[in-house]
Tab-separated table of C-alpha atoms and ligand atoms in Angstrom:
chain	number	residue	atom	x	y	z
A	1	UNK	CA	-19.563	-16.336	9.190
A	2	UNK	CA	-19.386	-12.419	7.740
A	3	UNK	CA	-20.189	-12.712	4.186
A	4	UNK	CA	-20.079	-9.540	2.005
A	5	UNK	CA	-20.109	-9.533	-1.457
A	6	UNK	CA	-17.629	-7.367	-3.032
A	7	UNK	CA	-18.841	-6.035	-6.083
A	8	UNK	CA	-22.268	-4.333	-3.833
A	9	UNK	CA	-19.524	-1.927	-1.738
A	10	UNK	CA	-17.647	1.190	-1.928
A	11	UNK	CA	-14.269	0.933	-3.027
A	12	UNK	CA	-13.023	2.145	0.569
A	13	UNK	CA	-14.959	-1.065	1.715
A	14	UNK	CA	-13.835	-3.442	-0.486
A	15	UNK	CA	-10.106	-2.446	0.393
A	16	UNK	CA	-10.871	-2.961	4.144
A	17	UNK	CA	-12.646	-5.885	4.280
A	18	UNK	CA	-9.557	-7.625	1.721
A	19	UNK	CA	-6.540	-6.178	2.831
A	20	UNK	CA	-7.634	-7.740	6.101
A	21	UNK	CA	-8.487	-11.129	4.988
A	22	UNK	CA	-5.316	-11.469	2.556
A	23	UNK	CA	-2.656	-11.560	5.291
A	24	UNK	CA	0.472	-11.450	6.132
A	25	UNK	CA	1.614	-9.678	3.080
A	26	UNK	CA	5.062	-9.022	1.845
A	27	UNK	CA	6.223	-5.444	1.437
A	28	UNK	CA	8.115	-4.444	-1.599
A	29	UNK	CA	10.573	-1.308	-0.367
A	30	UNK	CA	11.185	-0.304	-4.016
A	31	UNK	CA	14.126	1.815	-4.450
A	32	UNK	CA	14.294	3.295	-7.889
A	33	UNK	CA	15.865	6.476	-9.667
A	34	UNK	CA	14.352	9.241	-11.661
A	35	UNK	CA	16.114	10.868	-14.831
A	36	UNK	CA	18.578	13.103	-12.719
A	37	UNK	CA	19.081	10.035	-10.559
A	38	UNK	CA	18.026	11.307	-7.587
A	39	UNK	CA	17.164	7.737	-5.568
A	40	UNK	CA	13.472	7.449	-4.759
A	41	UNK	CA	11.988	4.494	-1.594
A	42	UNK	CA	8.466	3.127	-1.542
A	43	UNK	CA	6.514	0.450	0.432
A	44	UNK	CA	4.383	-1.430	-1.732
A	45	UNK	CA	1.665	-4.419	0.046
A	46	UNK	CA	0.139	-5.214	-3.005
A	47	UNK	CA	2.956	-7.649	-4.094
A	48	UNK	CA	3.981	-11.116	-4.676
A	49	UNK	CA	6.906	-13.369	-6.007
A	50	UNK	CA	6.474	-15.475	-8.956
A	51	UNK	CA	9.256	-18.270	-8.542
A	52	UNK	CA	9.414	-19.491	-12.247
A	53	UNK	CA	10.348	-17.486	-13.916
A	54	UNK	CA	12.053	-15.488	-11.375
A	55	UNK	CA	9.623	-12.623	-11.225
A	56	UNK	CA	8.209	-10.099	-8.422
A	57	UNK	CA	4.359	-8.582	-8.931
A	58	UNK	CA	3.131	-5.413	-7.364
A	59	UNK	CA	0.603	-3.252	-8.091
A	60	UNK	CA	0.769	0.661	-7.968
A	61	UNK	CA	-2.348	3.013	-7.632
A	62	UNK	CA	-2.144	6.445	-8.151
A	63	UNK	CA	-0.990	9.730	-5.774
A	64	UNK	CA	-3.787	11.633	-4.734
A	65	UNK	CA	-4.160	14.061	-7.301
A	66	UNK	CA	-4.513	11.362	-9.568
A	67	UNK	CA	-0.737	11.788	-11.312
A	68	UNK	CA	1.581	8.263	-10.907
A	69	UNK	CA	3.609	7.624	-8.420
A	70	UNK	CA	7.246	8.515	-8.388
A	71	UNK	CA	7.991	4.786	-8.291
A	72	UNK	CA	5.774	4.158	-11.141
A	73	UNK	CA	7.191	6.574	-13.348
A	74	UNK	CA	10.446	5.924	-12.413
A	75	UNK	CA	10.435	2.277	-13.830
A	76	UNK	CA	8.937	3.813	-16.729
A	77	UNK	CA	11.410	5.852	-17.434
A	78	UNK	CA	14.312	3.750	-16.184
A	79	UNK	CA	13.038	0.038	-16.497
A	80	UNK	CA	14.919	-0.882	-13.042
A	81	UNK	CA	14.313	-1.260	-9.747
A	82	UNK	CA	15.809	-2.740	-6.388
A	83	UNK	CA	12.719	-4.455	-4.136
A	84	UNK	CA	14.015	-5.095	-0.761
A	85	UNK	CA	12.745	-7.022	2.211
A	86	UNK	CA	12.507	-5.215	5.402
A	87	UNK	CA	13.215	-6.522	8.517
A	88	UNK	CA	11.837	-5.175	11.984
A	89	UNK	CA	14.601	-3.081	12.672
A	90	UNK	CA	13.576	-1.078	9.685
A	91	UNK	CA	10.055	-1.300	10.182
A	92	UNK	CA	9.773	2.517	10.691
A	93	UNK	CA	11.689	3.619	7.973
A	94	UNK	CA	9.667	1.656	6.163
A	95	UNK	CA	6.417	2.983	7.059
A	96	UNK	CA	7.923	6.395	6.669
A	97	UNK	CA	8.842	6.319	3.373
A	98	UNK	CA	5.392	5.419	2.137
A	99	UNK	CA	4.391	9.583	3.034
A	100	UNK	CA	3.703	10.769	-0.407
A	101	UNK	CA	6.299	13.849	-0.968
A	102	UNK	CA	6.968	16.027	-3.596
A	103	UNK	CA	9.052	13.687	-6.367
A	104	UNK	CA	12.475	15.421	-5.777
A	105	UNK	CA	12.834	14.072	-2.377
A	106	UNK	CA	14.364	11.156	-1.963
A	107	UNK	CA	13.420	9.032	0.623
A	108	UNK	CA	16.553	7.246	1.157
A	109	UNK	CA	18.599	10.343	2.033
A	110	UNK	CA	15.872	12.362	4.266
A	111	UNK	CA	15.305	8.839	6.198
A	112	UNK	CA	19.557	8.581	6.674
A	113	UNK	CA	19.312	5.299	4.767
A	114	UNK	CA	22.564	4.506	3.385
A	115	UNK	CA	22.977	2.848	-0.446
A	116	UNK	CA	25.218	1.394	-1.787
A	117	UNK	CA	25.548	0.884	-5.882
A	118	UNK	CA	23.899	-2.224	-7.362
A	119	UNK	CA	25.750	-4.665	-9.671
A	120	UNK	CA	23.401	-4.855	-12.718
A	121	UNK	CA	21.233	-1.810	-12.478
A	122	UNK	CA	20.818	2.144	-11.704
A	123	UNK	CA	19.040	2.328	-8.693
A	124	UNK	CA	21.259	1.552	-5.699
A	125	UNK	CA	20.253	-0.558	-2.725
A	126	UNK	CA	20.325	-0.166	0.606
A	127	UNK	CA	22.998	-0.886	3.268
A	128	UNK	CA	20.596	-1.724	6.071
A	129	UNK	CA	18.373	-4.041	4.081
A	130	UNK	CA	18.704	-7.621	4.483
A	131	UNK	CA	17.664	-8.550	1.394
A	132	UNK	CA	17.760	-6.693	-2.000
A	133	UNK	CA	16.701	-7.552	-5.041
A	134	UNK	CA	17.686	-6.357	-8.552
A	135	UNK	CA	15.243	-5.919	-11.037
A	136	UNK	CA	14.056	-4.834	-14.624
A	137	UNK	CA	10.805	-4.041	-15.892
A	138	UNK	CA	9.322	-7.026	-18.591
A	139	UNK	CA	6.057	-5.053	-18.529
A	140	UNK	CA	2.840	-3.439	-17.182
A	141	UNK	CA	-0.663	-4.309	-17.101
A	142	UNK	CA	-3.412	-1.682	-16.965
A	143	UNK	CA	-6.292	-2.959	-13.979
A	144	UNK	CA	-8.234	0.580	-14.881
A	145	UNK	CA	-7.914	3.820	-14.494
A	146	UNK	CA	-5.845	3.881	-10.555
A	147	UNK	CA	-4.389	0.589	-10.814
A	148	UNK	CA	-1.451	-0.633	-12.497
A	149	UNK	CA	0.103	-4.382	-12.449
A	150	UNK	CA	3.824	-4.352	-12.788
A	151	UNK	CA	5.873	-7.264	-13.712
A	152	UNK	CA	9.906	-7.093	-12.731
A	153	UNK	CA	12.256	-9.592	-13.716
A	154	UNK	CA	14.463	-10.345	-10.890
A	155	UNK	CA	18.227	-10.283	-12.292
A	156	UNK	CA	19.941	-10.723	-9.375
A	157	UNK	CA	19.420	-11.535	-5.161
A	158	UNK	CA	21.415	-10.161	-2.590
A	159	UNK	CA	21.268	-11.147	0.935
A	160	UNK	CA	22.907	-10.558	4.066
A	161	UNK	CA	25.813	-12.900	5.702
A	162	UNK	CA	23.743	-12.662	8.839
A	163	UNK	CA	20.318	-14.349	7.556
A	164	UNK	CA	22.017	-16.678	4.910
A	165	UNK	CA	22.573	-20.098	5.770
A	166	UNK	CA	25.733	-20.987	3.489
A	167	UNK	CA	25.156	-24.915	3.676
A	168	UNK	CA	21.671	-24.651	2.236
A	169	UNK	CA	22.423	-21.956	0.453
A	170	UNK	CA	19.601	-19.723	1.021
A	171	UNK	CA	18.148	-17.342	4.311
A	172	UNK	CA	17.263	-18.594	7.105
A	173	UNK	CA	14.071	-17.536	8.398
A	174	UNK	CA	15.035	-17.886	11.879
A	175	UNK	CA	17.526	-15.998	11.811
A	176	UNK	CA	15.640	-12.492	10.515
A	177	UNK	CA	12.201	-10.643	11.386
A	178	UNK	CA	10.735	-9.769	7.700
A	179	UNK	CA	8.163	-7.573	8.072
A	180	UNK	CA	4.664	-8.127	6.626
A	181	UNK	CA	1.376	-5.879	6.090
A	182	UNK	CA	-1.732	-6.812	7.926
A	183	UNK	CA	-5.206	-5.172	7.940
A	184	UNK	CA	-5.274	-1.238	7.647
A	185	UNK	CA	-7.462	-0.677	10.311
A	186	UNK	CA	-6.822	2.916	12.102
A	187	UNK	CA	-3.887	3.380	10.511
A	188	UNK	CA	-1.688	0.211	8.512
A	189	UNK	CA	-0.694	-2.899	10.821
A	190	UNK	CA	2.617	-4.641	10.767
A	191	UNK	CA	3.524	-7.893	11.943
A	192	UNK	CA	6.385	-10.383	11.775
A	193	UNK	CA	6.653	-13.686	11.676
A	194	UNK	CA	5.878	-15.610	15.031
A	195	UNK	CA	6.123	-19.477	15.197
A	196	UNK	CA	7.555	-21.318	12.402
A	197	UNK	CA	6.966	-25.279	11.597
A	198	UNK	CA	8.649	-27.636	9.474
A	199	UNK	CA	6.398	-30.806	8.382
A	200	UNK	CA	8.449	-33.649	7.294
A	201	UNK	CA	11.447	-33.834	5.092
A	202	UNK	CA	11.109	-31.728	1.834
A	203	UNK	CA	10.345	-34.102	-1.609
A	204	UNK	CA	10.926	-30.672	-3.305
A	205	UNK	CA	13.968	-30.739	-5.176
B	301	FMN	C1	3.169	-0.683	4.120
B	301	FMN	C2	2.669	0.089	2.929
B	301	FMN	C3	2.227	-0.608	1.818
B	301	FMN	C4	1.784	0.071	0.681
B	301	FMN	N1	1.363	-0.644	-0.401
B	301	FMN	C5	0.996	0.001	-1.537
B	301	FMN	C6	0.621	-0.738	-2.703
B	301	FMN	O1	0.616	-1.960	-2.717
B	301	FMN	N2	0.292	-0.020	-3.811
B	301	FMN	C7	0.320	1.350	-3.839
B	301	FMN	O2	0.035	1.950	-4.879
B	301	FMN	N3	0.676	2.063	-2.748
B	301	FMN	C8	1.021	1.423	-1.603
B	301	FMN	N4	1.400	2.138	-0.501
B	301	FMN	C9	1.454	3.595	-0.594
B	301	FMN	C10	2.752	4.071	-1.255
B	301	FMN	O3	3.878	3.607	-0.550
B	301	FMN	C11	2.720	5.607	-1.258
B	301	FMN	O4	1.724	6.038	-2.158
B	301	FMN	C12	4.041	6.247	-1.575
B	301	FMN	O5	3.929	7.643	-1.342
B	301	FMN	C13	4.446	6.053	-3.021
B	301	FMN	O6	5.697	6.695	-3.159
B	301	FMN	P1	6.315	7.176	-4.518
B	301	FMN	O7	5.388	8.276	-5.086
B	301	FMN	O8	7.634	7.710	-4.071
B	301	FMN	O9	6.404	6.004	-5.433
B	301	FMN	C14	1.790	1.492	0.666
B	301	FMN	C15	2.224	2.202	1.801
B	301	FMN	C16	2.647	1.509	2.926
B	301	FMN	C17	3.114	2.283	4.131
């Protein structure tokens, strides 16, 4: 067994040893708009869903020179956001679009990602995604000085025909590859899903 406690290690450290233990994360691809509403796209690892309420959780760190994030001030500026689920197909754009660049580029259009408008808010989502998201902000909470926890309220879920199953009325996971983060080891690792079991009849309603 490798045992390592946590709070003895460099911050680098810490990060490698969990990001490779907490796996296979979801990856937010947060499209969002600035105030001239130029579209911006983001991967984002560190992020969950929160069924009830209907809520999504990600936290965002800070660029490099220590200023926020486009996405970050984005949704405060705008309260909205569209988090879509990759599949493997878009795996590279993806990746891509996590290169920090100057906050007037937008992703979507330097990556050829086409958008298309959202129903209840600004930023638009994308054509190619097979599942989009639309979200507001309910609020933020401060993990220190790099580290912010978001909260979005999830307003409404779009999916493609292709991965929905219309008799259960909701995706199929056999039918799609959603991507997922693994360990960031030489570079980050992807995966997607490989074998998937079903134990019994559901007793959930
Ligand atoms: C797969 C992947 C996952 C990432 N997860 C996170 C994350 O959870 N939090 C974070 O702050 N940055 C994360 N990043 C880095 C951001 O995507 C990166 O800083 C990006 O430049 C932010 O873009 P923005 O300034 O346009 O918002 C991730 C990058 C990749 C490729």
């Amino acid at each position: 067994m490798a045992t390592r406690d946590l709070s003895t290690l460099p911050k680098r450290d810490v990060y490698r040893i969990l990001s490779s233990l907490v796996i296979p994360r979801p990856i937010a691809w947060v499209a969002t708009v600035d105030g001239a509403g130029r579209v911006n796209l983001a991967p984002f690892s560190s992020f969950m869903g929160i069924f009830g309420p209907p809520m999504l959780a990600m936290t965002l760190g800070r660029r490099r020179d220590g200023s926020l994030k486009d996405t970050h001030r984005n949704l405060r500026e705008r309260g909205e956001a569209v988090v879509h689920i990759a599949d493997r197909p878009l795996l590279e754009a993806l990746h891509a679009s996590g290169e920090e660049v100057a906050p007037e580029v937008s992703e979507a259009a330097s990556l050829g990602l086409a958008t298309t408008p959202s129903l209840r808010v600004a930023p638009p989502r994308l054509v190619a995604a097979p599942v989009a998201l639309e979200c507001r902000l309910n609020r933020e909470l401060d993990l220190g000085p790099t580290s912010t926890l978001v909260l979005l309220d999830v307003l409404v879920a779009h999916a493609a025909d292709r991965i929905y199953d219309e008799a259960l009325d909701c995706a199929d996971a056999s039918r799609w590859q959603p991507v997922a983060r693994l360990a960031s080891v030489a570079g980050p690792n992807y995966g997607v899903l490989g074998e998937t079991l079903r134990l019994g009849e559901s007793k959930l309603p």
